[in-house]
Coordinates of C-alpha atoms in Angstrom, one line a residue:
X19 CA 38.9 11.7 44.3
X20 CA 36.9 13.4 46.8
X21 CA 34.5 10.9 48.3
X22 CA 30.4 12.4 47.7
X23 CA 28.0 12.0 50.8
X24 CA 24.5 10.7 50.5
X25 CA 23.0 11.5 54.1
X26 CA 26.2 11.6 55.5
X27 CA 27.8 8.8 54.6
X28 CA 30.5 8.0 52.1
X29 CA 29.1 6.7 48.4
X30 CA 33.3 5.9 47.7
X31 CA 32.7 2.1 47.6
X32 CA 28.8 2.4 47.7
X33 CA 26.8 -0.7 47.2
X34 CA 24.8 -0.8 43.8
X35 CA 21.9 -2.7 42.9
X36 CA 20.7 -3.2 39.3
X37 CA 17.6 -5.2 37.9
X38 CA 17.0 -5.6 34.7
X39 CA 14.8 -6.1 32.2
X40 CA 12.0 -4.4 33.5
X41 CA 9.3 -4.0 30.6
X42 CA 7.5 -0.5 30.9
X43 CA 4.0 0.8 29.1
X44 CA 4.8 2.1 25.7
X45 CA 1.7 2.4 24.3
X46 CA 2.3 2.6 20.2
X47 CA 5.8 1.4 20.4
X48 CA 6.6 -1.5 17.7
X49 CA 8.5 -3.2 20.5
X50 CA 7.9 -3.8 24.1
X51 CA 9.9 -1.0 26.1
X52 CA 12.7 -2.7 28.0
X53 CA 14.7 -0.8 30.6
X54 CA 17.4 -1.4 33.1
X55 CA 17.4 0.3 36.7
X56 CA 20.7 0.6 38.9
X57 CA 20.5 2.3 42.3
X58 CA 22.6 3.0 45.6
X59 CA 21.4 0.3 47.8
X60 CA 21.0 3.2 50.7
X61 CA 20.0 6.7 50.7
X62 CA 17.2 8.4 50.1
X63 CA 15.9 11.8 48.1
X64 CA 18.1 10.3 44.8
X65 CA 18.1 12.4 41.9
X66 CA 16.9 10.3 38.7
X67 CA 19.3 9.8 35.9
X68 CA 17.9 9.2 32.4
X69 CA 21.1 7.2 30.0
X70 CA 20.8 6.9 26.6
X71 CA 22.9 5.0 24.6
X72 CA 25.6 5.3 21.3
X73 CA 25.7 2.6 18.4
X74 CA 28.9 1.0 17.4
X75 CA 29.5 -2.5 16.0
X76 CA 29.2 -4.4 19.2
X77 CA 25.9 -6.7 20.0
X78 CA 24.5 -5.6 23.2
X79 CA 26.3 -2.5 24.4
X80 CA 23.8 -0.4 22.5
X81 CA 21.2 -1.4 25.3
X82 CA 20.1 -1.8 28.8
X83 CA 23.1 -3.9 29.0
X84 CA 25.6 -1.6 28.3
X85 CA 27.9 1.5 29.6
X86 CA 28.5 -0.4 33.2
X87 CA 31.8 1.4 33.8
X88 CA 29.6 5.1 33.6
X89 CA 26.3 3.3 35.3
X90 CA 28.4 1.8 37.7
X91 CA 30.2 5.0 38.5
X92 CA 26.9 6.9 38.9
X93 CA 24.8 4.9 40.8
X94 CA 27.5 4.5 43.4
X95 CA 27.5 8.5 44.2
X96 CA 23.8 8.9 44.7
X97 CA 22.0 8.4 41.2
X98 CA 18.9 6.2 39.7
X99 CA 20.7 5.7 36.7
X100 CA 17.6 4.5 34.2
X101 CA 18.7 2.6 31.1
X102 CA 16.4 1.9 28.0
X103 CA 17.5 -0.1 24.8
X104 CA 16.1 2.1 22.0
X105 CA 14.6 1.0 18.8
X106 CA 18.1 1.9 17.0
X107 CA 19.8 -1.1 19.3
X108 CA 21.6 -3.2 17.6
X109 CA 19.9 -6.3 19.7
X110 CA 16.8 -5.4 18.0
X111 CA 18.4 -5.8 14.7
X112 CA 15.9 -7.2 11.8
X113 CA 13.2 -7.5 14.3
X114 CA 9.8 -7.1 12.2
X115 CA 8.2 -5.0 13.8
X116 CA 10.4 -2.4 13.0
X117 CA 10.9 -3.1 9.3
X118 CA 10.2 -0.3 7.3
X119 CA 9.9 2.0 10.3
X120 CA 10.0 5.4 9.1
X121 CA 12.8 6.7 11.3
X122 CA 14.9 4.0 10.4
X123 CA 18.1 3.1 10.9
X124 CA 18.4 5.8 14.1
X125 CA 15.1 6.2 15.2
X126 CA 15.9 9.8 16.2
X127 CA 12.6 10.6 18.0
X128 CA 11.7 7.2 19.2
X129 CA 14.4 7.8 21.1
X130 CA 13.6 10.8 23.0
X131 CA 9.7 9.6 23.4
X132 CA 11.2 6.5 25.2
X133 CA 12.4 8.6 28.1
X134 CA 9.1 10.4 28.0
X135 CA 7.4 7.2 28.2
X136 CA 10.0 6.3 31.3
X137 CA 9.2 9.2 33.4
X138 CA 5.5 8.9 32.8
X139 CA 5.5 5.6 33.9
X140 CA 7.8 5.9 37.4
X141 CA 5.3 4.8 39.6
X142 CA 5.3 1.7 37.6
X143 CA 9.1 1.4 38.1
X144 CA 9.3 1.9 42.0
X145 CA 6.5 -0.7 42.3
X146 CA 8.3 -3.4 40.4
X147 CA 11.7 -2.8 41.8
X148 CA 11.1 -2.3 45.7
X149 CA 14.7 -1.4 46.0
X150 CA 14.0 2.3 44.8
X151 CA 10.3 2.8 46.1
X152 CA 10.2 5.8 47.7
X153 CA 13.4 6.8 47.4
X154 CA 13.6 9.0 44.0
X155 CA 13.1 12.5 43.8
X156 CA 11.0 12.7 41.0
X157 CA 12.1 16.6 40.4
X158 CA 15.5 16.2 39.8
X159 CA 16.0 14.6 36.7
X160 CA 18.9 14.5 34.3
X161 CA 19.4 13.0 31.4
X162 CA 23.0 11.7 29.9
X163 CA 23.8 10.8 26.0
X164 CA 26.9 9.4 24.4
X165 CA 27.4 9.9 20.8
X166 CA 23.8 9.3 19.1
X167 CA 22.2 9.0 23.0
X168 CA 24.0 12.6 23.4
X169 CA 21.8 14.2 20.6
X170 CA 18.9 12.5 22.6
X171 CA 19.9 14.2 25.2
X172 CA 20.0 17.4 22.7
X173 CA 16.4 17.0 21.9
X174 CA 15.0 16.6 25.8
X175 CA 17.3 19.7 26.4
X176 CA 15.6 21.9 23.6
X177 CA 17.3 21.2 20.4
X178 CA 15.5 21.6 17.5
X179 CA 15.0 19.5 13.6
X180 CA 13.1 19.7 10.8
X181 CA 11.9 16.5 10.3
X182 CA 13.3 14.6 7.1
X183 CA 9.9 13.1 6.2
X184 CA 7.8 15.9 6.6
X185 CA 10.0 19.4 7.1
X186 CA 8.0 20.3 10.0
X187 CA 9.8 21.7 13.0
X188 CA 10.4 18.8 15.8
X189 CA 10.4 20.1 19.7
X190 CA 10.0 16.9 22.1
X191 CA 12.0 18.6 25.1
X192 CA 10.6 17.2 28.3
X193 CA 10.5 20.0 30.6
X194 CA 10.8 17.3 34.1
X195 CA 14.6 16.9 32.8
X196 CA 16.6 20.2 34.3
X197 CA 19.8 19.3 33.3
X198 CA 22.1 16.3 31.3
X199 CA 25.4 15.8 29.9
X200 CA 26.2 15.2 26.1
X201 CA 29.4 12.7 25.8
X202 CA 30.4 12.6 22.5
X203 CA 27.7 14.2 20.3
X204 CA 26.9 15.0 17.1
X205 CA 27.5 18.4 16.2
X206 CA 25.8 20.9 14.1
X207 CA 24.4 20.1 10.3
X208 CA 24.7 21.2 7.0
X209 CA 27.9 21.7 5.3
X210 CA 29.5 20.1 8.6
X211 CA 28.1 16.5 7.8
X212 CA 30.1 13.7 5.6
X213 CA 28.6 12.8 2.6
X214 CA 28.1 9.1 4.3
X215 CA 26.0 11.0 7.3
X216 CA 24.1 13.6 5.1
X217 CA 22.6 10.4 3.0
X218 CA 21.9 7.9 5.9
X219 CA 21.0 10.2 8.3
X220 CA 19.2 13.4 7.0
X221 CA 17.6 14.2 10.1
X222 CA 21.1 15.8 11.3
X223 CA 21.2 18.4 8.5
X224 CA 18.9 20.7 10.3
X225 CA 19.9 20.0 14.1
X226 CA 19.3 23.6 16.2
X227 CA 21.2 24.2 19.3
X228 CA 19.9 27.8 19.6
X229 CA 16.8 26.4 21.5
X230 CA 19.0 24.2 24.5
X231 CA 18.4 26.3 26.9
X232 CA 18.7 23.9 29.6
X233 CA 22.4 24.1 31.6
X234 CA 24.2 21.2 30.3
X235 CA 27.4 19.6 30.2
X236 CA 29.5 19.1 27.0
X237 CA 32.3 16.7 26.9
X238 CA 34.2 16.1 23.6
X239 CA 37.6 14.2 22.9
X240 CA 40.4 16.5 21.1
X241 CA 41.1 12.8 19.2
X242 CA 37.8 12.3 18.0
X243 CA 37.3 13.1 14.2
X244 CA 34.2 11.1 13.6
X245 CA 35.1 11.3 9.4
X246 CA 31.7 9.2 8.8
X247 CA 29.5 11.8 10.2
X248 CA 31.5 15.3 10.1
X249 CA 33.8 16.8 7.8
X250 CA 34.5 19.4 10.8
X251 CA 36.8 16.9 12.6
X252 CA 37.1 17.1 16.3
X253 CA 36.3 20.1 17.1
X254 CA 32.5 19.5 15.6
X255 CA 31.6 17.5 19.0
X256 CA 32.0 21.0 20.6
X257 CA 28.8 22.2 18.8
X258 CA 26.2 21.7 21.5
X259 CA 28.4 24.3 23.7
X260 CA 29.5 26.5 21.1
X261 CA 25.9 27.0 19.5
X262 CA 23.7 26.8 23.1
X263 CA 22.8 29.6 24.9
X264 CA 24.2 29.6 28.6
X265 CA 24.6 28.4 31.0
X266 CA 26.8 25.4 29.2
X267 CA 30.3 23.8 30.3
X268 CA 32.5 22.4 28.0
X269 CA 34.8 19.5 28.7
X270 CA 37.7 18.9 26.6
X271 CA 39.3 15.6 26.9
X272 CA 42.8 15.4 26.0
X273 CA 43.6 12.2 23.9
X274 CA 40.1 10.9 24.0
X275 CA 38.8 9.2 21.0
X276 CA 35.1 8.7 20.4
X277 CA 34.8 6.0 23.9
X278 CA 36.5 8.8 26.1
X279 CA 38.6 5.9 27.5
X280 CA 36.1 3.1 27.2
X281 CA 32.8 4.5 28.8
X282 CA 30.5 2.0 27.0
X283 CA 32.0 -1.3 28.6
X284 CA 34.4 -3.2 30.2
X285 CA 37.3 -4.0 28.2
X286 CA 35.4 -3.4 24.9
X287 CA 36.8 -4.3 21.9
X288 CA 35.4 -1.2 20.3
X289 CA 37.3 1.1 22.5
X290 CA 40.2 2.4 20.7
X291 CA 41.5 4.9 23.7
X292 CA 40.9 2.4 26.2
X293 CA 42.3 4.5 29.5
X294 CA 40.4 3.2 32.8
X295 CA 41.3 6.5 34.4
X296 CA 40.1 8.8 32.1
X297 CA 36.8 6.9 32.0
X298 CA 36.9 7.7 35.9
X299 CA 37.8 11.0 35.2
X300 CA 35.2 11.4 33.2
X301 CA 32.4 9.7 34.9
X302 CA 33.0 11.5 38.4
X303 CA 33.2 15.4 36.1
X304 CA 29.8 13.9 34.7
X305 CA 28.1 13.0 38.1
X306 CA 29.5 16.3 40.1
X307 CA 28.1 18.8 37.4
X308 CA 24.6 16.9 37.5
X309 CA 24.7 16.6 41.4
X310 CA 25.5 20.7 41.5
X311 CA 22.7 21.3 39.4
X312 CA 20.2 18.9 40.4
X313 CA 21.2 19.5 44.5
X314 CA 21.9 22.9 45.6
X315 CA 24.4 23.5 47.7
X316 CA 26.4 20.3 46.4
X317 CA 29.8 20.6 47.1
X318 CA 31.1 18.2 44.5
X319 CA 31.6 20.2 41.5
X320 CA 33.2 22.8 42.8
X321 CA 35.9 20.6 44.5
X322 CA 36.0 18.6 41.0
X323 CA 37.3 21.7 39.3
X324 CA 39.5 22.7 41.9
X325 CA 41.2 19.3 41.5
X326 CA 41.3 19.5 38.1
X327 CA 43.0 22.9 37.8
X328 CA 45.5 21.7 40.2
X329 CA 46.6 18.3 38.9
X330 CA 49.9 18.2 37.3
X331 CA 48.6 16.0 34.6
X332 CA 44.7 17.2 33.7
X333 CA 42.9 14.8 31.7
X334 CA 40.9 17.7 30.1
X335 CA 40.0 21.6 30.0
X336 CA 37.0 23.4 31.1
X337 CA 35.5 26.3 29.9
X338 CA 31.8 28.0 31.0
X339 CA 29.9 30.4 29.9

């Protein structure tokens, strides 16, 4: 792996900091916004990094307290990798406040207002974490997604729905977020959903890819049938690249299941590919697309792909358009 510069110097073994929980305004929220921040410890003009997170069985790795091998990986070559636990957290299971929320069990569009709430309160972050004051570039922001986080990322990119409740037309993209990266994520609607997705979670039936115009990266395991959302198999977490407009990349991972290798923690018992150097793999493809859209003249991608069409042994494909 190529090491990436920050100023000049190599991020390879960069020192990370991370502070957490930091509680935000959220005016309206049921619950107190909670986030986590993890930054280089040096450099300066760092491009902000928005992380939503999946679901899954486990207790606290749907939160600010998960996806440490990605964060990790991220914040080490140059990012402000911002981490919220979402309403949908699994941590703020049978809290009270949220009974009978109307967006339950997902909470779809809490999600995406949560990193509109985290980029209209920065100046509030840099002052209670010193560490970063100053040293984010508050116009280039990206924002990253795995499985349900991925059609987060979706929404603040310009996807579409027609909200379940009401039927009106849903548009919450965030036009400060240039860029992001969907890992994992749900695919198009319709006849494409399981029976078990299109009762618990109707808001999928009528997700609109035609309106992400926003360059993003798509990555998608070739082992990842997700039967309890898609009847489409594997192939249906290509959706957001297939069905965007350009300028999109597709990553194919070979092998990878629905964790890519174990992106959501350490040694997690709900990794069933668990592969430390795909995870890498996958990480450093995520981190030099955003860098070469979010820094111009960023060498990183370019020497990513390079590497990847010469390896012997890829861990994926890529195709553009």
């Amino acid at each position: 792996m190529t090491p990436i510069s920050i100023n000049g110097s190599s991020t390879r073994s960069a020192v990370v900091v991370s502070v957490s929980p930091l509680v935000l305004p959220a005016p309206g929220r049921p619950v107190e916004l909670q986030v986590r921040v993890t930054a280089p410890a040096t450099g300066n003009h760092l491009p902000l990094l928005l992380l939503s997170h999946g679901q899954g069985p486990s207790n606290n790795l749907s939160s600010l307290n998960g996806y440490a091998p990605l964060v990790q990986h991220l914040a080490a070559r140059g990012f402000v990798v911002v981490q919220p636990t979402h309403l949908s957290s699994a941590t703020l299971k049978g809290h009270p406040s949220l009974k009978n929320h109307p967006e339950m069990p997902l909470f779809w569009r809490e999600r995406a207002l949560d990193m509109t709430r985290i980029l209209d309160a920065l100046a509030v972050l840099e002052a209670a974490v010193p560490a970063i004051a100053g040293r984010v570039d508050h116009r280039k922001v990206a924002v990253v997604g795995h499985s349900m986080g991925g059609h987060t990322a979706s929404l603040l990119l310009g996807a579409r729905l027609n909200d379940p409740n009401t039927g009106d037309t849903v548009d919450v993209r965030d036009a400060r977020i240039t860029t992001g990266a969907l890992l994992a994520a749900p695919g198009r609607g319709g006849e494409a959903l399981s029976a078990t997705a299109t009762r618990h979670y109707p808001f999928l039936l009528t997700t609109d890819f035609s309106t992400m115009t926003a360059p993003a990266l798509v990555v998608a395991g070739d082992n990842d049938p997700s039967p309890h959302l898609t009847v489409l198999g594997s192939p249906w977490h290509t959706d957001p690249y297939r069905l965007a407009p350009a300028p999109k990349t597709l990553l194919t991972v070979h092998g990878a299941e629905h964790m890519l290798g174990g992106i959501s923690g350490f040694d997690a018992a709900e990794t069933s590919d668990e592969n430390p150097a795909r995870v890498e793999a996958v990480a450093h493809l995520t981190g030099a697309y955003l860098r070469a859209q979010l820094i111009p003249g960023d060498p990183t991608w370019r020497e990513a792909q390079n590497a990847l069409l010469s390896s012997a042994n890829p861990i994926g494909k890529l195709v553009s358009k």
